[in-house]
Amino acid sequence: MKTTLLSINKSRLQGQITIPGDKSISHRSIMFGAIAEGKTTVTNFLTGDDCLSTIACFRKLGVKIELDEEKVIVYGQGLDGLVEPKDILDVGNSGTTIRLMLGILAGRPFFSTLIGDDSIGKRPMTRVTKPLRSLGADIDGRNGGEYTPISVRGGNLEGMEYQLPVASAQVKSSILLAGLQANGKTKVIEPSKTRDHTERMIKHFGGEVEVDGLSITVQGGQALKAADVHVPGDISSAAFFLVAGAIVPNSEIMLKNVGLNPTRTGILDVLEAMGADFEIVNEKESFEPVGDIIIRTSSLKGITIGGDTIPRLIDEIPVIALLATQAEGTTIIKDAEELKVKETNRIDTVVNELKKLGANIEATDDGMIIHGKTTLSGGSVNSHGDHRIGMMLAIAALICKEETTLENQEAISVSYPNFFSHLNRLLHN
Ligand code: S3P
């Protein structure tokens, strides 16, 4: 465990950075490249620890993957090219890796076992193991398939219709990946719209997927064809700098190459509703929309965030809580119970760590209530091994009156390995 001294209240933010590749899309580019036929070249791939775990797992499944500074090349040989792994598949800290891989492995006629780190060992897997069993896969795991280690003996799946009990893109994607290997059609119905990168990827790799409101249907037995992927910047990473730009005095920054998929832009709706001063320029559309965002120091007001907006900003809630400490009035975040089963219980970690810095914040059953505007004092805080908590606290330190130290900052490399170099580039006296 490393303790890091963070910058204190003496800087403004100025300049521009190019946001690194999207984590969700980077994972999927490897997975789809691996199950498609042919050579897939991925550029702007996120080399965070989570996505490297996905590469390591597919190499163990016999897929040749080359990685250098510019690109990743995946030599896919179709689903039948995957081979029974001789070793356990270790997903590290990555929920996306384990849940989506379970969907792929559910359709493969061989035995495999998945494990992860301590955090993964506490995260619920029944949400995927239950529907994958209903499709026909033989799956076991600790506590009846709720926790890792999880073993799968797949194959012989029969398509089905499944109503998701939680709004989760990971669960939806897992079932769709299994559905691509099932007899007949598989239909998933979501309670609210979640990120649709898997649906877009199926089409990008030459497959067919039917989307009708909240229901998504795939036909089993489709062969996917290799397709090059240029990964857009991750709006969930940009979020830390969007908030920093809005709350650090005398700031104006440009965040380049940010993915603007509407299923991910809840943070922009929140910034707008709070009164933040930002604009989107250079918008472009390939298989995912992208653009550059300019944000300036802003006067903010508290708002209520809940309902269908939550899945569109679920990973941004820790840094939105920080933003709310700098808004006049009360911000209520509700309908966000899912935060309890992220890399940490993010209701507890956000509330406890921001309280240590002097925030007026309280936990509720399904979110949190923040009263602003408060001057943050500073102190000793801890990421608890959660990358997004670590980055949120590093941004908080920019506006703290006193010195702030962060324990366990190394977790940040899970999704943003060059976070501190980007932050230092933007900081000016
Ligand atoms: C992800 C979906 C979300 C998100 C996670 C990435 C994905 O999780 O929190 O960081 O890539 O599908 P849930 O599907 O569990 O909400």
Short mmCIF file of N, CA and C and ligand atoms in Angstrom, two decimals, residues 23-24 27-28 96 99-100 123 127 167-171 173 195 197 314-315 338 342-343 388, ligand 1:
data_model
loop_
_atom_site.label_atom_id
_atom_site.label_comp_id
_atom_site.label_asym_id
_atom_site.label_seq_id
_atom_site.Cartn_x
_atom_site.Cartn_y
_atom_site.Cartn_z
N LYS A 23 -13.15 1.88 -21.46
CA LYS A 23 -12.90 0.57 -20.85
C LYS A 23 -13.90 -0.46 -21.37
N SER A 24 -15.19 -0.10 -21.37
CA SER A 24 -16.22 -1.06 -21.81
C SER A 24 -15.98 -1.48 -23.26
N HIS A 27 -12.71 -3.74 -23.68
CA HIS A 27 -12.98 -5.15 -23.34
C HIS A 27 -13.68 -5.86 -24.51
N ARG A 28 -14.74 -5.19 -24.99
CA ARG A 28 -15.56 -5.83 -26.03
C ARG A 28 -14.78 -6.00 -27.33
N THR A 96 -16.49 -6.63 -15.67
CA THR A 96 -16.90 -6.77 -17.07
C THR A 96 -16.28 -8.04 -17.67
N ARG A 99 -18.13 -11.26 -16.17
CA ARG A 99 -19.54 -11.45 -16.53
C ARG A 99 -19.70 -11.70 -18.03
N LEU A 100 -18.97 -10.96 -18.86
CA LEU A 100 -19.11 -11.17 -20.30
C LEU A 100 -18.45 -12.49 -20.72
N ARG A 123 -18.43 -9.86 -5.32
CA ARG A 123 -19.44 -9.28 -6.22
C ARG A 123 -20.42 -10.35 -6.71
N ARG A 127 -26.64 -13.08 -10.87
CA ARG A 127 -27.33 -12.31 -11.91
C ARG A 127 -26.95 -12.77 -13.32
N ALA A 167 -30.98 -3.31 -13.97
CA ALA A 167 -30.49 -2.64 -15.18
C ALA A 167 -28.98 -2.81 -15.21
N SER A 168 -28.49 -3.78 -15.97
CA SER A 168 -27.05 -4.05 -16.01
C SER A 168 -26.61 -4.42 -17.41
N ALA A 169 -25.71 -3.60 -17.96
CA ALA A 169 -25.18 -3.88 -19.30
C ALA A 169 -24.32 -5.14 -19.29
N GLN A 170 -23.70 -5.42 -18.15
CA GLN A 170 -22.87 -6.63 -18.08
C GLN A 170 -23.74 -7.87 -18.19
N VAL A 171 -24.88 -7.87 -17.48
CA VAL A 171 -25.75 -9.04 -17.53
C VAL A 171 -26.38 -9.16 -18.93
N SER A 173 -25.19 -8.12 -21.73
CA SER A 173 -24.17 -8.53 -22.69
C SER A 173 -23.83 -9.99 -22.56
N ARG A 195 -25.95 0.84 -21.22
CA ARG A 195 -24.99 1.07 -22.31
C ARG A 195 -25.14 -0.01 -23.38
N HIS A 197 -23.03 -0.86 -25.99
CA HIS A 197 -21.81 -1.15 -26.77
C HIS A 197 -21.82 -2.56 -27.36
N ILE A 314 -23.85 5.57 -13.97
CA ILE A 314 -23.62 4.78 -12.75
C ILE A 314 -22.15 4.88 -12.27
N ASP A 315 -21.19 4.85 -13.20
CA ASP A 315 -19.78 4.89 -12.79
C ASP A 315 -19.32 6.30 -12.42
N GLU A 338 -27.39 -0.15 -6.97
CA GLU A 338 -26.33 -0.91 -7.66
C GLU A 338 -24.94 -0.48 -7.21
N LYS A 342 -20.48 -2.52 -6.61
CA LYS A 342 -19.38 -2.17 -7.54
C LYS A 342 -18.06 -2.61 -6.92
N GLU A 343 -16.93 -2.09 -7.41
CA GLU A 343 -15.61 -2.52 -6.93
C GLU A 343 -15.51 -2.42 -5.40
N ARG A 388 -12.15 4.30 -9.14
CA ARG A 388 -12.94 5.54 -9.29
C ARG A 388 -13.00 6.34 -7.98
C1 S3P B 1 -20.11 -2.06 -17.70
C2 S3P B 1 -21.36 -1.96 -17.15
C3 S3P B 1 -21.62 -1.34 -15.83
C4 S3P B 1 -20.46 -0.48 -15.38
C5 S3P B 1 -19.12 -1.16 -15.58
C6 S3P B 1 -18.92 -1.51 -17.03
C7 S3P B 1 -19.96 -2.72 -19.02
O1 S3P B 1 -21.82 -2.37 -14.89
O2 S3P B 1 -20.62 -0.13 -14.02
O3 S3P B 1 -18.07 -0.30 -15.15
O4 S3P B 1 -18.89 -2.58 -19.63
O5 S3P B 1 -20.91 -3.37 -19.46
P1 S3P B 1 -23.26 -3.06 -14.66
O6 S3P B 1 -23.65 -3.70 -15.90
O7 S3P B 1 -23.03 -4.06 -13.56
O8 S3P B 1 -24.16 -1.94 -14.23
#
